[in-house]
mmCIF file of C-alpha atoms in Angstrom:
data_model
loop_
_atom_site.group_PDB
_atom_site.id
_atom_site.type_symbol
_atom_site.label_atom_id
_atom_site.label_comp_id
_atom_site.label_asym_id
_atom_site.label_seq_id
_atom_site.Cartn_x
_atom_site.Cartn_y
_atom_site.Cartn_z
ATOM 1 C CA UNK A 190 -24.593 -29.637 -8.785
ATOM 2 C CA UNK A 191 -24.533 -32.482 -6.429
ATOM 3 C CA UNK A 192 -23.137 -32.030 -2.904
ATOM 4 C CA UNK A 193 -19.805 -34.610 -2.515
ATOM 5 C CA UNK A 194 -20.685 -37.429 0.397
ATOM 6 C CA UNK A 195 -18.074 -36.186 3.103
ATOM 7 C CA UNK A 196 -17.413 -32.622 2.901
ATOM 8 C CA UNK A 197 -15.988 -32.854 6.003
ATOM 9 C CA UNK A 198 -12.454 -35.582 6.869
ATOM 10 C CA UNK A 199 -10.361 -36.280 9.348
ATOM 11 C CA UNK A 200 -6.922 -37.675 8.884
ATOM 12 C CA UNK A 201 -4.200 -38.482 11.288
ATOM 13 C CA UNK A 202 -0.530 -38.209 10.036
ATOM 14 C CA UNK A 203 2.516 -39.867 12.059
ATOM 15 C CA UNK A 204 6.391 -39.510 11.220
ATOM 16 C CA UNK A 205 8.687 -41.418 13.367
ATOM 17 C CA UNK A 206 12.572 -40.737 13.234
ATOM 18 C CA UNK A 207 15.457 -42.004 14.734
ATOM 19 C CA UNK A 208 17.919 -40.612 16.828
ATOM 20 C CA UNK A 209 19.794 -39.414 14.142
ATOM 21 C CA UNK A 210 17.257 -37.389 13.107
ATOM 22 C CA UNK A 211 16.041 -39.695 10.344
ATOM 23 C CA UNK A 212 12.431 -40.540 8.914
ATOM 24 C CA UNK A 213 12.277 -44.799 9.598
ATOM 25 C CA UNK A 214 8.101 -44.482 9.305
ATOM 26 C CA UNK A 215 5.232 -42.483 8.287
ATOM 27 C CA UNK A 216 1.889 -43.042 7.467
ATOM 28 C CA UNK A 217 -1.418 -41.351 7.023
ATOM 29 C CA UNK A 218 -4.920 -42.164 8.320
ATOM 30 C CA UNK A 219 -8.652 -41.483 7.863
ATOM 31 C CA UNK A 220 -9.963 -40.903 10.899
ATOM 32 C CA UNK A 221 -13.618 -42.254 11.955
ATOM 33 C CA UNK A 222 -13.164 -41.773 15.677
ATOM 34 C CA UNK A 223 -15.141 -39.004 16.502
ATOM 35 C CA UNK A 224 -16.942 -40.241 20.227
ATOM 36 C CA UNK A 225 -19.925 -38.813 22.072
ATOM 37 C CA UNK A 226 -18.495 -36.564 24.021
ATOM 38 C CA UNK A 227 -17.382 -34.543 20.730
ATOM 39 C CA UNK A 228 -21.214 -34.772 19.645
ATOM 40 C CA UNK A 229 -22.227 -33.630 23.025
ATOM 41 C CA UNK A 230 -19.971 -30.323 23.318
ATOM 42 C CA UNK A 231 -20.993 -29.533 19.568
ATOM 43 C CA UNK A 232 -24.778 -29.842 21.179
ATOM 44 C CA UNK A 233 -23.715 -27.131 23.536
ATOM 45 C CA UNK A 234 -22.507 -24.703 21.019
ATOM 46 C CA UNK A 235 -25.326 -24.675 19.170
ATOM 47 C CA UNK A 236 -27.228 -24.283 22.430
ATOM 48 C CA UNK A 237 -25.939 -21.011 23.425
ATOM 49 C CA UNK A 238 -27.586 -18.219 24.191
ATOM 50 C CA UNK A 239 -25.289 -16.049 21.954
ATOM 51 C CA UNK A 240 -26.810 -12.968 23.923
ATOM 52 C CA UNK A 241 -28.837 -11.517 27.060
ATOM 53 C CA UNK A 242 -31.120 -8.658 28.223
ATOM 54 C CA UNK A 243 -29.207 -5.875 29.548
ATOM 55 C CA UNK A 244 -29.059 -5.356 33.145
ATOM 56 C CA UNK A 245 -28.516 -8.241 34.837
ATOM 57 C CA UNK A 246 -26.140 -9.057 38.027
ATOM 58 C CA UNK A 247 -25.392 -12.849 36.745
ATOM 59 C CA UNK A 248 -26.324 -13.951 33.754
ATOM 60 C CA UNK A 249 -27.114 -17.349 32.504
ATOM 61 C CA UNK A 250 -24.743 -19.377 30.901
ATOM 62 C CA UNK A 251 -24.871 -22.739 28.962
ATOM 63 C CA UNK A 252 -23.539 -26.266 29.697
ATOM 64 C CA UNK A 253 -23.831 -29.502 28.333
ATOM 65 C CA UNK A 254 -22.666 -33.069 30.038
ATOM 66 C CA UNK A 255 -19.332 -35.357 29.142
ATOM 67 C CA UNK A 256 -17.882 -37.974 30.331
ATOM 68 C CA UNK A 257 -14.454 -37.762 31.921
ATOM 69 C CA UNK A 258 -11.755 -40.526 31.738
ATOM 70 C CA UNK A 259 -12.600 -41.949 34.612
ATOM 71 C CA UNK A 260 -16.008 -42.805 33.527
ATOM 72 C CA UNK A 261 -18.050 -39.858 35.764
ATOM 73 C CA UNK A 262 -20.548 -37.610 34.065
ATOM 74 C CA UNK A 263 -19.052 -33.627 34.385
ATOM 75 C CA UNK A 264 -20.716 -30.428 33.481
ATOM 76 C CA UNK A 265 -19.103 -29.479 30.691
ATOM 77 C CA UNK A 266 -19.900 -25.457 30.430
ATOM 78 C CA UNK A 267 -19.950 -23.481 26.982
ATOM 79 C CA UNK A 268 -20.468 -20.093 28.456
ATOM 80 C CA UNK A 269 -20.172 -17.594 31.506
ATOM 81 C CA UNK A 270 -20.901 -14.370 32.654
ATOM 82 C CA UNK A 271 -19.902 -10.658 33.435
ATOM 83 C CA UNK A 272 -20.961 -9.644 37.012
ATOM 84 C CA UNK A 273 -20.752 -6.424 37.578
ATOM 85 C CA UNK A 274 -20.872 -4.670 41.367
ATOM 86 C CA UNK A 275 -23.164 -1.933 41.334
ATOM 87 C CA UNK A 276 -22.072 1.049 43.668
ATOM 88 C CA UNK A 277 -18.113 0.110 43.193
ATOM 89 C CA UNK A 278 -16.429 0.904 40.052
ATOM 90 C CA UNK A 279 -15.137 -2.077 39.500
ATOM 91 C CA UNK A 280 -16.260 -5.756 38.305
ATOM 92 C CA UNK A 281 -15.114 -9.209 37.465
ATOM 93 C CA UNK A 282 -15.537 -11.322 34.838
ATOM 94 C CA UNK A 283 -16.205 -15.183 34.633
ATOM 95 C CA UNK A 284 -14.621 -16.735 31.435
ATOM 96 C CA UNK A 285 -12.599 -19.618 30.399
ATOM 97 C CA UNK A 286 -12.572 -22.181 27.773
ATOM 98 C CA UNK A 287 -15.485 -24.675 26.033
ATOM 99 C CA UNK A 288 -12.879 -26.964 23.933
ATOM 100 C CA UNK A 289 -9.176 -26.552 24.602
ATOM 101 C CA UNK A 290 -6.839 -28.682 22.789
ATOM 102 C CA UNK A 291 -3.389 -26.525 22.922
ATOM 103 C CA UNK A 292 -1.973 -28.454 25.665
ATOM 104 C CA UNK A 293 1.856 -27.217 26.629
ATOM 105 C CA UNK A 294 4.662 -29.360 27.223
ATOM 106 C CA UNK A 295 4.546 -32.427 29.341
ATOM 107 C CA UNK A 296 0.985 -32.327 29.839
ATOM 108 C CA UNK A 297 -0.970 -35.633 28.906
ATOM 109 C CA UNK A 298 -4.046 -34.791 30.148
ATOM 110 C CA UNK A 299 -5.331 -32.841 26.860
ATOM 111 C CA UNK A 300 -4.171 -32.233 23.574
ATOM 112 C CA UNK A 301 -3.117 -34.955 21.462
ATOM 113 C CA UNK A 302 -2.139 -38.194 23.169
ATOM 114 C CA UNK A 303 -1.162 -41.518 22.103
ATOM 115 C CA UNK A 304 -1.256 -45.436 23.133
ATOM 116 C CA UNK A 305 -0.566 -48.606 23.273
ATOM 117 C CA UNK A 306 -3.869 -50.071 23.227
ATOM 118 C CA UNK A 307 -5.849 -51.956 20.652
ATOM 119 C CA UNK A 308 -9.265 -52.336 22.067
ATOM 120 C CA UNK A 309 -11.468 -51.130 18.838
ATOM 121 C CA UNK A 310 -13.179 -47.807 18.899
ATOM 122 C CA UNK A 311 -16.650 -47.315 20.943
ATOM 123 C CA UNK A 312 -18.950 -44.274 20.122
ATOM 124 C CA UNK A 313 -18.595 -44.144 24.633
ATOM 125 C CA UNK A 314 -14.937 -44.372 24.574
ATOM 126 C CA UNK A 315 -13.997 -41.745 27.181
ATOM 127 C CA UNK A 316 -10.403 -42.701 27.390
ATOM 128 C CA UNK A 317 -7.371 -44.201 25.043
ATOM 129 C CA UNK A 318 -7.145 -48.234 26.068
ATOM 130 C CA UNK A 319 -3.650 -47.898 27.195
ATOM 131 C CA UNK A 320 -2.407 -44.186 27.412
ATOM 132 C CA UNK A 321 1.441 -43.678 27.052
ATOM 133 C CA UNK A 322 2.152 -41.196 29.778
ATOM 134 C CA UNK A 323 4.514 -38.482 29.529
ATOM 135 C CA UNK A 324 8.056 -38.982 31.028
ATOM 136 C CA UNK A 325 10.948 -40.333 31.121
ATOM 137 C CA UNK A 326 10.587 -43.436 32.472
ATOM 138 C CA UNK A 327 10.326 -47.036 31.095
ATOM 139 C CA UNK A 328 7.223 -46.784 28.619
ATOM 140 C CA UNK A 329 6.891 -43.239 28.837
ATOM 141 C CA UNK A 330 7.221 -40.649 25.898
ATOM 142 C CA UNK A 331 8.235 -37.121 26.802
ATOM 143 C CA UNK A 332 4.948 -34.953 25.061
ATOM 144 C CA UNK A 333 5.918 -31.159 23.434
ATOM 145 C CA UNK A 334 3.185 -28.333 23.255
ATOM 146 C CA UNK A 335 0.432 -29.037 20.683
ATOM 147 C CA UNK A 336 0.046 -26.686 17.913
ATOM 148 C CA UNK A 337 -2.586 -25.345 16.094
ATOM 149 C CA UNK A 338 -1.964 -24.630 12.006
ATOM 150 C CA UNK A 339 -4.480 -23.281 9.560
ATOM 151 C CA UNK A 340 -3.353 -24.346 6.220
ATOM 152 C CA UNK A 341 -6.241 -22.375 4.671
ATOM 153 C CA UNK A 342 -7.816 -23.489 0.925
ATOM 154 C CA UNK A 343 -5.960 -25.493 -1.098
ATOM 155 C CA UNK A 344 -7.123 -24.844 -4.569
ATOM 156 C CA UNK A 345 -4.738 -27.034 -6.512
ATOM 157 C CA UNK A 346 -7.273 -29.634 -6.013
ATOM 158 C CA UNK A 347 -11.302 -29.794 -7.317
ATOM 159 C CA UNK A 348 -13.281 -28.571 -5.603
ATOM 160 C CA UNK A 349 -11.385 -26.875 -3.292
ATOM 161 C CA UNK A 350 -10.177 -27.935 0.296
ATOM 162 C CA UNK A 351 -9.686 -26.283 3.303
ATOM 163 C CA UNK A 352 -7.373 -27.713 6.311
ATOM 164 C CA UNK A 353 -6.656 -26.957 9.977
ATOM 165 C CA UNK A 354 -3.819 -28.952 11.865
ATOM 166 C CA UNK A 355 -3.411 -30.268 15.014
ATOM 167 C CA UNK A 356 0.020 -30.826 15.824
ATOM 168 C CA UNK A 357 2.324 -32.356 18.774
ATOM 169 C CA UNK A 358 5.550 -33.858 19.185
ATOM 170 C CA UNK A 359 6.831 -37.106 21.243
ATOM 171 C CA UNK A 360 10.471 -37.924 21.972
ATOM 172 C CA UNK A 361 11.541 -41.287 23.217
ATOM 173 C CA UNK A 362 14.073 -40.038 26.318
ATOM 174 C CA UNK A 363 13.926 -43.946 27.576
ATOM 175 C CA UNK A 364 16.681 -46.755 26.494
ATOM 176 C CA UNK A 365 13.990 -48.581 24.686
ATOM 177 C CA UNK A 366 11.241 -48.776 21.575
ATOM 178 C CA UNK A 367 7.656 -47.305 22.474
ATOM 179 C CA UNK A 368 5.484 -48.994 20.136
ATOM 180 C CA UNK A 369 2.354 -46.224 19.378
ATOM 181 C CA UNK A 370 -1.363 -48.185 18.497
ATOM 182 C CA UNK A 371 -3.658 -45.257 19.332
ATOM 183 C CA UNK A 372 -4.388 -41.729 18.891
ATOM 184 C CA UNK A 373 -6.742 -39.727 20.865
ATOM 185 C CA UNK A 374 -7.731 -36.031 21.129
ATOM 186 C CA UNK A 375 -8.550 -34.839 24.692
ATOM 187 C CA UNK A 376 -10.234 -31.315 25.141
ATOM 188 C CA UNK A 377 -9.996 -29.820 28.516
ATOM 189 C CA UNK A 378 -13.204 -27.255 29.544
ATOM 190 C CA UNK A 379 -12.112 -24.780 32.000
ATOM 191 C CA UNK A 380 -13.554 -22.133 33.990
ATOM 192 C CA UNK A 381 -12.947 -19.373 36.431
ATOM 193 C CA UNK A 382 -15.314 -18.044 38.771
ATOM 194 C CA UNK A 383 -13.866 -15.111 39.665
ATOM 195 C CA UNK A 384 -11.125 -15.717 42.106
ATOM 196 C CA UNK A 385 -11.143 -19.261 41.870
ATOM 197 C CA UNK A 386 -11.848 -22.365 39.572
ATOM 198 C CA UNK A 387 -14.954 -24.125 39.404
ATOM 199 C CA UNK A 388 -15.046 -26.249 36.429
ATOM 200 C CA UNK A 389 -11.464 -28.098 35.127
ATOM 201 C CA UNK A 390 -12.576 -31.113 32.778
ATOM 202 C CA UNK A 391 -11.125 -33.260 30.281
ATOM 203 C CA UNK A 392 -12.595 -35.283 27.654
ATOM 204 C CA UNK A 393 -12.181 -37.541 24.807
ATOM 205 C CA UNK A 394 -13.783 -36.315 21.792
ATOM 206 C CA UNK A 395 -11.721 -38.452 19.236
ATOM 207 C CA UNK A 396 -9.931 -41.850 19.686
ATOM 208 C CA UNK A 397 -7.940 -43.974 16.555
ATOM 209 C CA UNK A 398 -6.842 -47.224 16.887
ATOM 210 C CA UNK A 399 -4.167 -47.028 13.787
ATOM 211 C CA UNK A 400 -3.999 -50.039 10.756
ATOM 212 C CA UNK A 401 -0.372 -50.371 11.509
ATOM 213 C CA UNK A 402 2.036 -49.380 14.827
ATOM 214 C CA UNK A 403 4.724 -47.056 14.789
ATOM 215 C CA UNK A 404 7.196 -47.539 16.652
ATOM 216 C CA UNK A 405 9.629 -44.716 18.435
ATOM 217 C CA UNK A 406 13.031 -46.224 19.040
ATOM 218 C CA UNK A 407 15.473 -45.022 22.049
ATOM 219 C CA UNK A 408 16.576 -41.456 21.544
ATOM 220 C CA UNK A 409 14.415 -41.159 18.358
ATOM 221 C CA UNK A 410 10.848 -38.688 18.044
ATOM 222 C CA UNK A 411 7.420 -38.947 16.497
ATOM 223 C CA UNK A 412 5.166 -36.234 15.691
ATOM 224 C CA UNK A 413 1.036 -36.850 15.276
ATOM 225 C CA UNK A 414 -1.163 -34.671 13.765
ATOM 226 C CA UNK A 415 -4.793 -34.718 13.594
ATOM 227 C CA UNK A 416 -5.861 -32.873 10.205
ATOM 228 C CA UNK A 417 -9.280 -31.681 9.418
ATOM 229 C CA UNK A 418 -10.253 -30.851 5.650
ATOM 230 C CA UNK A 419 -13.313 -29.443 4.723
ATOM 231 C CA UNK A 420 -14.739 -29.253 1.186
ATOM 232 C CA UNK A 421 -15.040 -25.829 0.131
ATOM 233 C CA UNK A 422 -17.341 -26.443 -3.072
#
């Protein structure tokens, strides 16, 4: 049996309503937007260690490069350590996060975030064109948590499709439209060394500029997800 072309998709999915509560627009999107930085991290992963000798005071741990929004090159690690004080019965442990995309509310660093922007796509993109901040102000679009749902295998189709979901919400809190051209996805890589922080890094790892614009009128919402399916057959 032949293997299909694209067992792996991306789709984005936008609903825009109006104050009232009411669906005006919605579309949905293939996305082909997947940048470096995305290829990079996945790089990473499959350069891990995945284990160590026994024994050791620090152990090794795994990075990979990005490049951050404002165009600088940032370690970007995958793994940590344990360290463990011999003599003391006690230790501390080095962990954090390769890939986060569960931004909370009113963050616009990570997660899903959208623009105004219509400069086309770039392998290098390492930032949306023109990024609608969150807020309140003129042009601003007040961002909810994003929100992670596994829709598991859908076998009502052939073969058989599996589907995560990223979700977030937008709400326009302004006294005018907010015209949305572009999607990204921002991860954020975070680590603790012990007591304190010594790696915090966002990165673009996907970036859409949409066929058509949606636009969020005063008092009205939008919500964006970013859906992956994957061919299960």
């Amino acid at each position: 049996m032949s293997q299909p072309l694209n067992p792996m998709k991306g789709f984005i999915e936008i609903e825009v309503r109006d104050r009232e509560g009411r669906v005006i627009q919605k579309g949905r999107h293939e996305m082909r937007s997947f940048t470096n930085n995305f290829l990079k991290i996945l790089e990473g992963f499959f350069n891990a260690y995945g284990n160590y000798p026994p024994g050791y005071d620090a152990r090794p741990a795994t990075k990979t490069t990005v490049v951050a929004p404002d165009g600088t090159s940032k370690d970007a690690w995958i793994e940590a350590y344990f360290y463990y004080a011999y003599g003391v019965n006690t230790y501390t442990y080095s962990g954090g996060v390769a890939m986060a995309t569960r931004a909370g509310a009113g963050v616009d660093s990570y997660g899903i975030v959208v623009g105004s922007g219509t400069a086309p796509f770039n392998l290098n993109d390492r930032a949306l064109a023109t990024k609608i901040a969150h807020g309140t102000g003129a042009g601003q679009l007040s961002y909810d948590p994003v929100s992670l749902d596994d829709l598991g295998l859908d076998t009502s189709v052939s073969p058989p499709v599996y589907r995560l979901r990223l979700v977030r919400g937008f709400k326009n809190l302004t006294s005018s439209p907010i015209t949305i051209t572009e999607v990204g996805v921002f991860a954020r890589n975070y680590w603790k060394h012990y007591a304190s922080v010594f790696v915090d890094v966002m990165f673009l790892i996907a970036r859409d500029v949409l066929p058509s614009s949606y636009t969020v009128p005063a008092g009205g919402s939008a919500t964006v997800a970013v859906v992956i399916e994957v061919v299960m057959g």
